[in-house]
Short mmCIF file of C-alpha atoms in Angstrom, two decimals:
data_model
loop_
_atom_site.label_atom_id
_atom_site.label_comp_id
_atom_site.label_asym_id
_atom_site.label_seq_id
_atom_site.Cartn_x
_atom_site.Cartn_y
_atom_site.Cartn_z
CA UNK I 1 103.29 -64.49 -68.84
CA UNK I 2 104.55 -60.89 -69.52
CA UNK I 3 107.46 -59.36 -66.97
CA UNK I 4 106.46 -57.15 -64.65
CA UNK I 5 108.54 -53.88 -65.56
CA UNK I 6 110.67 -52.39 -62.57
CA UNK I 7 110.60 -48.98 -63.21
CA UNK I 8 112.48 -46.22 -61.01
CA UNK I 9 111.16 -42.73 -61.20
CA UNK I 10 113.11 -39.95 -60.20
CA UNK I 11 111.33 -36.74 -58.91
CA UNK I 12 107.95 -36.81 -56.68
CA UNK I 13 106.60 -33.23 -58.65
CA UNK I 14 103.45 -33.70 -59.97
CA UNK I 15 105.10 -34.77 -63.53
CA UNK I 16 106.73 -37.20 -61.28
CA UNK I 17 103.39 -38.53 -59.37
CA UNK I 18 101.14 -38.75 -62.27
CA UNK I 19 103.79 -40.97 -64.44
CA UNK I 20 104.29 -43.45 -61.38
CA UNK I 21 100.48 -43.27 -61.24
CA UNK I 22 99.52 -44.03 -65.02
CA UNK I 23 102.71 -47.08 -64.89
CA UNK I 24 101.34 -48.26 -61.88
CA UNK I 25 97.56 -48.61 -63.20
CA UNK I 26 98.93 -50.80 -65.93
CA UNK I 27 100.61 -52.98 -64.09
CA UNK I 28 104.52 -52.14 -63.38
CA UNK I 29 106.30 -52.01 -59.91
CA UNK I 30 107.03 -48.45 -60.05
CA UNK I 31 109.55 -46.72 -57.29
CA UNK I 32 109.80 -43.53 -56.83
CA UNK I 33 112.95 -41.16 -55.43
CA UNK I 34 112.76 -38.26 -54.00
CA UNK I 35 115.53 -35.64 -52.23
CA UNK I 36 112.14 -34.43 -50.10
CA UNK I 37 110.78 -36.47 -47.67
CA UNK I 38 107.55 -36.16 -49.19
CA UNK I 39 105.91 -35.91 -52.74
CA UNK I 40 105.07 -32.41 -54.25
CA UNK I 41 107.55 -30.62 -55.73
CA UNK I 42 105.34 -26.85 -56.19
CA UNK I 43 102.56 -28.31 -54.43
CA UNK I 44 104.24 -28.29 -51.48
CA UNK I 45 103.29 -26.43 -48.39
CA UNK I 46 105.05 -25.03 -45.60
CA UNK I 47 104.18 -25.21 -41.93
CA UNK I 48 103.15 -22.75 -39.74
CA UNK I 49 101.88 -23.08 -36.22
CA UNK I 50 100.33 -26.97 -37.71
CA UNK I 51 98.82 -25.63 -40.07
CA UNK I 52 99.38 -26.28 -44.05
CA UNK I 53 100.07 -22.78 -46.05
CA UNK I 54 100.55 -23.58 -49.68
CA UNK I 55 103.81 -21.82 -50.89
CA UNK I 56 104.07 -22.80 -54.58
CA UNK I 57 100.84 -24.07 -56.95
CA UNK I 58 98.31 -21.30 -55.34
CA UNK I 59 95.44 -22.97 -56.93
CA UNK I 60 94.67 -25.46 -59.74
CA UNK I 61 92.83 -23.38 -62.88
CA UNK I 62 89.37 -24.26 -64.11
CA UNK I 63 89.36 -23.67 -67.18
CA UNK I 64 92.25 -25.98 -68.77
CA UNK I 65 91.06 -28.94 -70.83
CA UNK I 66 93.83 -30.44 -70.52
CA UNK I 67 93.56 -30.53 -66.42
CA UNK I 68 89.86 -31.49 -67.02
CA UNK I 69 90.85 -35.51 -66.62
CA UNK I 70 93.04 -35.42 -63.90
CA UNK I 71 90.72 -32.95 -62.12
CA UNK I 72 87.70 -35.28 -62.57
CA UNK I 73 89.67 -38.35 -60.65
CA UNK I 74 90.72 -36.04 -58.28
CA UNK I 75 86.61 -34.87 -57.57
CA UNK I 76 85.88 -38.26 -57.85
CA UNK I 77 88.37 -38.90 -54.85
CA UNK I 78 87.06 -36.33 -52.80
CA UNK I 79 90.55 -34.45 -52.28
CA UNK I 80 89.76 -31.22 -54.51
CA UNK I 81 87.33 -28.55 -53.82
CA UNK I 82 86.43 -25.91 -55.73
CA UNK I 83 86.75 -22.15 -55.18
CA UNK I 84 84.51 -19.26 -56.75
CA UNK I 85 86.64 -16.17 -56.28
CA UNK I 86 86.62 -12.76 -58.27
CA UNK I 87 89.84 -12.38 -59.35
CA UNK I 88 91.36 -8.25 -59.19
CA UNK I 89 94.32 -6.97 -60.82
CA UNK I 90 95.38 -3.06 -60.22
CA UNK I 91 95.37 -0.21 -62.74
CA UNK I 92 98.44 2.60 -63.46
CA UNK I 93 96.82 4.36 -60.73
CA UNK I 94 96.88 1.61 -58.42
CA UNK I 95 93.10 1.41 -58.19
CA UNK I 96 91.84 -2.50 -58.43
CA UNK I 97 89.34 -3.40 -60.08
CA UNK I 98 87.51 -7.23 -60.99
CA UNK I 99 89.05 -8.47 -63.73
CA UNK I 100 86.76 -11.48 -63.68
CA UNK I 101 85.09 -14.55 -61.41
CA UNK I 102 86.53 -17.43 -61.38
CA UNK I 103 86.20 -21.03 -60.26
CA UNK I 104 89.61 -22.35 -59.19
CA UNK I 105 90.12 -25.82 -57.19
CA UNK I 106 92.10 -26.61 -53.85
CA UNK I 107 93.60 -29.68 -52.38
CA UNK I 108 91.57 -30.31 -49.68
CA UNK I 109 93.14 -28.87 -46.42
CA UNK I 110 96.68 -28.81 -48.79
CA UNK I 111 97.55 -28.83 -52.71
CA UNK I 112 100.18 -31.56 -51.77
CA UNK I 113 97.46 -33.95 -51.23
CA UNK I 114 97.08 -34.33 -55.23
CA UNK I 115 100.51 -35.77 -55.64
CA UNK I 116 99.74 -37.50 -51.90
CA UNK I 117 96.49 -39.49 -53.47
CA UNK I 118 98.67 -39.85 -56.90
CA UNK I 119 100.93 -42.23 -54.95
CA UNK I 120 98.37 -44.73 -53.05
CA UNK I 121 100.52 -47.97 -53.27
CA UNK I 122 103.60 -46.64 -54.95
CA UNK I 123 107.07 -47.17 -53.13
CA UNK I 124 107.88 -43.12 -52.18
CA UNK I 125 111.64 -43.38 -51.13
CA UNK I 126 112.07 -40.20 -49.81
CA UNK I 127 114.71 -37.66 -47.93
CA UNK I 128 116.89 -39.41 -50.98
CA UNK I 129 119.37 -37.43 -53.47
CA UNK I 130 119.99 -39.32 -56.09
CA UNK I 131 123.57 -38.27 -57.55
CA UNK I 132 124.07 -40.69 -60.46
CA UNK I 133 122.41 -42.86 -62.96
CA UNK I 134 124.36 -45.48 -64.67
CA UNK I 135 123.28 -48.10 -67.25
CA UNK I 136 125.01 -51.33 -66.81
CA UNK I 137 122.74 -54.57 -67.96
CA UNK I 138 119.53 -51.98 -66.10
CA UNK I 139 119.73 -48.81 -64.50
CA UNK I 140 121.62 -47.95 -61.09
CA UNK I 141 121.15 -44.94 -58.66
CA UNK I 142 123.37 -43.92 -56.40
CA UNK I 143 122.34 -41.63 -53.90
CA UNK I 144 124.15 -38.97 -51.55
CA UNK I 145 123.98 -41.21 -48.37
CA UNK I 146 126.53 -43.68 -50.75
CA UNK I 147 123.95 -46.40 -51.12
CA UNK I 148 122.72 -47.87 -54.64
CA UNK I 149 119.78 -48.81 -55.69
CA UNK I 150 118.70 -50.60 -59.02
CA UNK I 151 118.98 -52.67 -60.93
CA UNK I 152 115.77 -51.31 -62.45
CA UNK I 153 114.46 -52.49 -66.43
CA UNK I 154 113.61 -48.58 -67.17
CA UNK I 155 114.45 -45.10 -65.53
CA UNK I 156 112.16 -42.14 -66.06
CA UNK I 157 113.61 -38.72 -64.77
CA UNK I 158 111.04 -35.70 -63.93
CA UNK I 159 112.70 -33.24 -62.87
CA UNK I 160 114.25 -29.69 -63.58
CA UNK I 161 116.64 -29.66 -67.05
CA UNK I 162 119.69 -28.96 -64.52
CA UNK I 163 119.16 -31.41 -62.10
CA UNK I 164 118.64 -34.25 -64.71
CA UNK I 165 122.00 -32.69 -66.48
CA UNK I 166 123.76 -33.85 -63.35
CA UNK I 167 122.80 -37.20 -63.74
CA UNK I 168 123.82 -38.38 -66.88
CA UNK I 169 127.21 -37.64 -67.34
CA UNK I 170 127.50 -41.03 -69.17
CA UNK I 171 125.48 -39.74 -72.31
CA UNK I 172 127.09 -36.69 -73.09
CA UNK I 173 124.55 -35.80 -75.86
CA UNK I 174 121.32 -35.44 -73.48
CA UNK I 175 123.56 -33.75 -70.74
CA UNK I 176 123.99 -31.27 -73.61
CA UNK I 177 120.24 -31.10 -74.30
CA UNK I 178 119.06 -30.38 -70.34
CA UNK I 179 122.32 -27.86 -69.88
CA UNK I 180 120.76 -25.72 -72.96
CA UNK I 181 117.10 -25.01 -70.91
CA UNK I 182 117.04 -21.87 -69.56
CA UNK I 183 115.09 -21.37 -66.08
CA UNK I 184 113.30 -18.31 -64.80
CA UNK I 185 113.37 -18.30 -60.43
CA UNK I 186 110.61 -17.38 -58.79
CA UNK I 187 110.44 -15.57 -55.13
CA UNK I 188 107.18 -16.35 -52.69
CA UNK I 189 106.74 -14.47 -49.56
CA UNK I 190 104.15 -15.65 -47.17
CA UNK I 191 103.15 -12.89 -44.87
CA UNK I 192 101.63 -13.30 -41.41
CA UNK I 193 99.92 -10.24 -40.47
CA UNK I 194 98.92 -9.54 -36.56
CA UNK I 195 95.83 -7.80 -37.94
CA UNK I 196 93.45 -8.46 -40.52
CA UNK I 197 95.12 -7.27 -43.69
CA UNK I 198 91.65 -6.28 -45.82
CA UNK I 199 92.70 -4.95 -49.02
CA UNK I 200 89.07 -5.76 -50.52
CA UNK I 201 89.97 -8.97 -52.22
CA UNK I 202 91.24 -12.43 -52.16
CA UNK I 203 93.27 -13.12 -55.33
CA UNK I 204 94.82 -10.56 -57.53
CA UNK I 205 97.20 -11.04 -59.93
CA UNK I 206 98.42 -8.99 -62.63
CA UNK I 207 97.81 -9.25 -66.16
CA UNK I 208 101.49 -9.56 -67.29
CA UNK I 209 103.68 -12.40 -65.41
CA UNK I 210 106.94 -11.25 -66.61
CA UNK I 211 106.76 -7.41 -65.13
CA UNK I 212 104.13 -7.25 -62.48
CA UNK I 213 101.75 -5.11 -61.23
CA UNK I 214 101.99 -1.91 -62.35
CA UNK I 215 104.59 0.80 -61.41
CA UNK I 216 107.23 -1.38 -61.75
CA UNK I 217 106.19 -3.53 -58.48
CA UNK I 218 107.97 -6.63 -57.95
CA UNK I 219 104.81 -8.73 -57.34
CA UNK I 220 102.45 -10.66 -59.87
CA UNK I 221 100.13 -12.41 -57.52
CA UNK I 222 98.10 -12.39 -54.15
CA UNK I 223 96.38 -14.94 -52.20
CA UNK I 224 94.48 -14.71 -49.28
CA UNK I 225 95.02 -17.96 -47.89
CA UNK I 226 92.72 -17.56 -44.90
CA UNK I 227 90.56 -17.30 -47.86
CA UNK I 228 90.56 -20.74 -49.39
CA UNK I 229 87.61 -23.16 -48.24
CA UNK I 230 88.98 -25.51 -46.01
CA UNK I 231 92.12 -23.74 -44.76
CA UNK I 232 93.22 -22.84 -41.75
CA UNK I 233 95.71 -20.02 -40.23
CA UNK I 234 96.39 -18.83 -36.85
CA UNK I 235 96.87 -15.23 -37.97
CA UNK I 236 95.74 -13.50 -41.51
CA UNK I 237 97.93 -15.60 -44.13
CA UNK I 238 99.02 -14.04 -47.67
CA UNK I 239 101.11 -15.46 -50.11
CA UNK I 240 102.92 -13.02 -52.34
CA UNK I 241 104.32 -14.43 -55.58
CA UNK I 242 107.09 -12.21 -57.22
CA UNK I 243 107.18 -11.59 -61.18
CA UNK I 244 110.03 -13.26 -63.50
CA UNK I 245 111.57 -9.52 -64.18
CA UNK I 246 112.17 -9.38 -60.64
CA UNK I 247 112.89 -12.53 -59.52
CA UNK I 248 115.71 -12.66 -61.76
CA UNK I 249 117.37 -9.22 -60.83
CA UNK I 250 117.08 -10.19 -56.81
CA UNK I 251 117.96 -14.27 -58.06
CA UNK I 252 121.34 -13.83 -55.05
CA UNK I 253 120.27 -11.64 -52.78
CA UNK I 254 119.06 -12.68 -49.07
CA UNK I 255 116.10 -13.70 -48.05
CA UNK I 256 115.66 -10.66 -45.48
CA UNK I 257 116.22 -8.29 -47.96
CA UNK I 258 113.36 -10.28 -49.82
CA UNK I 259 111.30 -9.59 -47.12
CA UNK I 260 111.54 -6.45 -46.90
CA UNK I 261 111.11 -5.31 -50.42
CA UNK I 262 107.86 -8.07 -50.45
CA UNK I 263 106.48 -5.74 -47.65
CA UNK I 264 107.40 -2.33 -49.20
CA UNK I 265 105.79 -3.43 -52.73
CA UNK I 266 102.55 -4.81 -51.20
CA UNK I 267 102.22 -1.25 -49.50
CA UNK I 268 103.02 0.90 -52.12
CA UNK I 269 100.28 -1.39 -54.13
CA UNK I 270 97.70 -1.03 -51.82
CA UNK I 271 98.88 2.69 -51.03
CA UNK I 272 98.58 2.50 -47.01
CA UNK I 273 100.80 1.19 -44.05
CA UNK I 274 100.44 -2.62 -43.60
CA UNK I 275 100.23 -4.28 -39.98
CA UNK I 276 102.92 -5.91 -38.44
CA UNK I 277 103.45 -8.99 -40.51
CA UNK I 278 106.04 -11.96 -39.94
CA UNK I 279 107.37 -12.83 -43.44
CA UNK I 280 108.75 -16.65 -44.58
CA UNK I 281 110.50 -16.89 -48.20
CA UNK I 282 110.78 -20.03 -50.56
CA UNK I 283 113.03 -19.93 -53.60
CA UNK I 284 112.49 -21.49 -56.84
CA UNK I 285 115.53 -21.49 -58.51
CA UNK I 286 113.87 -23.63 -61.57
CA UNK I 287 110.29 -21.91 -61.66
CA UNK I 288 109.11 -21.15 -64.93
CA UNK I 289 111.54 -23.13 -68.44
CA UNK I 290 111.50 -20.18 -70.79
CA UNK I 291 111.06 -21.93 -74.37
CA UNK I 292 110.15 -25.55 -75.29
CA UNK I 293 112.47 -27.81 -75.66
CA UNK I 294 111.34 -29.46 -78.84
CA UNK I 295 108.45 -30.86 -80.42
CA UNK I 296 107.49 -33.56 -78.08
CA UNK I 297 105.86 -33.11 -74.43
CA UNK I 298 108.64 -35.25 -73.57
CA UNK I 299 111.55 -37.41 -74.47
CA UNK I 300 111.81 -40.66 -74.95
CA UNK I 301 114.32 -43.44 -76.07
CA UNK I 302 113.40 -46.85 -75.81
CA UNK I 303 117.14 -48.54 -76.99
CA UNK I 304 118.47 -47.31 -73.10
CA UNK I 305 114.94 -47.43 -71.66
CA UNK I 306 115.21 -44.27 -70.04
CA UNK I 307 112.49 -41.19 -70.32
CA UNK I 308 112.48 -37.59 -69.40
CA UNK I 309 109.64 -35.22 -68.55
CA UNK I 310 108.43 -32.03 -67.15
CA UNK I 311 107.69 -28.40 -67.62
CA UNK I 312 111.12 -28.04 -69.68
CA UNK I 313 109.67 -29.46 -72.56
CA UNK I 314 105.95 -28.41 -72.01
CA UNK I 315 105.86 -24.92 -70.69
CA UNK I 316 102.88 -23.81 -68.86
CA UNK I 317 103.45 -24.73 -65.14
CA UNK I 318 101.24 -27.30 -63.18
CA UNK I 319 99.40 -27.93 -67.09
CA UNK I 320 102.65 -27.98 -68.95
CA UNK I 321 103.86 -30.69 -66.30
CA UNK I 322 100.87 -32.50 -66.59
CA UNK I 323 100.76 -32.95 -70.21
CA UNK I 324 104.47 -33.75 -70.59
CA UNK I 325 103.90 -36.58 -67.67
CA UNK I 326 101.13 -38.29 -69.32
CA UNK I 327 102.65 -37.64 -73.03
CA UNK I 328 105.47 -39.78 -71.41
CA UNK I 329 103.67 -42.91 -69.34
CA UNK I 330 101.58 -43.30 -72.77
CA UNK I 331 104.71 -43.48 -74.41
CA UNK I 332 106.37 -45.82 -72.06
CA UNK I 333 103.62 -48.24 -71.95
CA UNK I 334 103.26 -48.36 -75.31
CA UNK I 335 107.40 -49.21 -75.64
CA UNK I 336 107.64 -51.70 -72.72
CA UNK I 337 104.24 -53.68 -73.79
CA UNK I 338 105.53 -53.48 -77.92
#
């Protein structure tokens, strides 16, 4: 009779879900930690007036093969719906035009629900930091509250290169590796206007991520959530991603000041005064990895049964994340049933 792996999983992101969701299928009790109180990681949403406003992941593309599986089970689940938008982006002039239609899918009513349905009968421990990971005859976490948890036959760690630097100060030579990723931040500003806003479209984004729209504008992408089938909003709802070139020049600065440059840049973009708005900022420190780690999607090494993953060593966002996750759980199977 074959053991039944225990398997600890550190980081509910969607790299995070999707591994504790491919180890679970085949068998292994799979836990998963968590310094949020619930999964998502950029899926995540933020709350305003009950309602669900998503503030990272806008929209899952429909045109990546390599989302095509994953985006099938999550049809198949009924928790995806998809979203037939022109998409603009602005000239020099500031003049937008349609760069082209797409169809784009939403979680239904929230794009946390993907990592939600991910996690059906996997053991979420959440509002948990883990601070440690020690190998000693299995793997041991110890988490800010003081308590430890383990032991546990293999450790998987999806999470941002920093973060998982700060946990293995016992192996010098992979704290090394996850120190040397470089991160891009990312500002979003989600803006609450008293009036309808009605700039003529519902998603723009510009054609280059790392400098914006043009004119040197800090933004590289609109979305009119009130837009989105299936979502709600007391008042008109638009989420305002910055670019990279800005985000990293206003990385320290407060979030007021944030605010008020997101308002001055989406009026001198749509060249007219803007209603009175009520504006909420998230900060990504670890948005966008800025090369690829190596030649893998992810790392593995099966003599201290321990696996890393995420958009560090992918890049590419929600599909770099994706493929590094399931590059991994293949590769872990495949090691634990050898």
């Amino acid at each position: 009779m074959r053991i039944k792996y225990n398997v600890a999983v550190v980081g509910a992101g969607i790299s995070g879900s999707l591994v504790c969701r491919h180890l679970a299928d085949a068998g292994f009790k799979v836990t998963l930690f968590d310094k949020d109180r619930s999964a998502g990681g950029r899926l995540k949403n933020l709350l305003l007036d009950g309602q669900a406003v998503d503030i990272g992941v806008p929209y899952i593309p429909g045109d990546s093969e390599l989302l095509n599986g994953l985006k099938q089970r999550w049809l198949d689940e009924g928790v995806v719906t998809p979203w037939t938008v022109p998409v603009y982006d602005f000239r020099a002039n500031g003049e937008p035009f349609v760069r082209e239609e797409k169809t784009l899918f939403l979680g239904v009513e929230r794009q946390s629900v993907l990592t939600d349905t991910l996690l059906q009968g996997v053991d979420l421990v959440g509002d948990t930091r883990v601070v440690s990971a020690t190998a000693e005859d299995g793997w041991y976490l110890r988490c800010h509250q003081g308590e430890t948890h383990g032991p546990y036959d293999f450790l998987i760690l999806a999470m941002p290169a920093p973060k998982v630097a700060l946990l293995l100060k016992e192996f010098p030579g992979l704290q090394a590796m996850a120190r040397s990723v470089q991160y891009i931040p990312c500002w979003t500003s989600v803006l609450e206007f008293e009036e309808p806003l009605d700039p003529g479209f519902d998603v723009a984004h510009a054609s280059d991520r790392f400098n914006g729209f043009p004119g040197l504008n800090p933004l590289y992408m609109l979305v009119h959530h009130n837009a989105k089938p299936g979502r709600k909003a007391a008042k008109d709802t638009w989420t305002l991603h910055w670019c990279a070139r800005e985000s990293l020049e206003y990385k320290d600065v407060s979030s007021d000041e944030i605010s008020e440059r997101s308002l001055i840049a989406l009026e001198q973009l749509l060249d007219r005064p803007l209603p009175a708005a009520t504006v909420h900022n998230q900060h990504w420190l670890h948005c966008q990895a800025i090369d690829r780690l190596n030649e893998n999607s992810y790392y593995l090494d099966s003599d201290i049964h321990m696996g890393l993953c995420g958009d560090w060593f992918e890049p590419g966002g929600l599909v770099g994340a994706v493929a590094s996750a399931e590059g991994l759980a293949t590769a872990v199977i495949k090691a634990i049933q050898r």
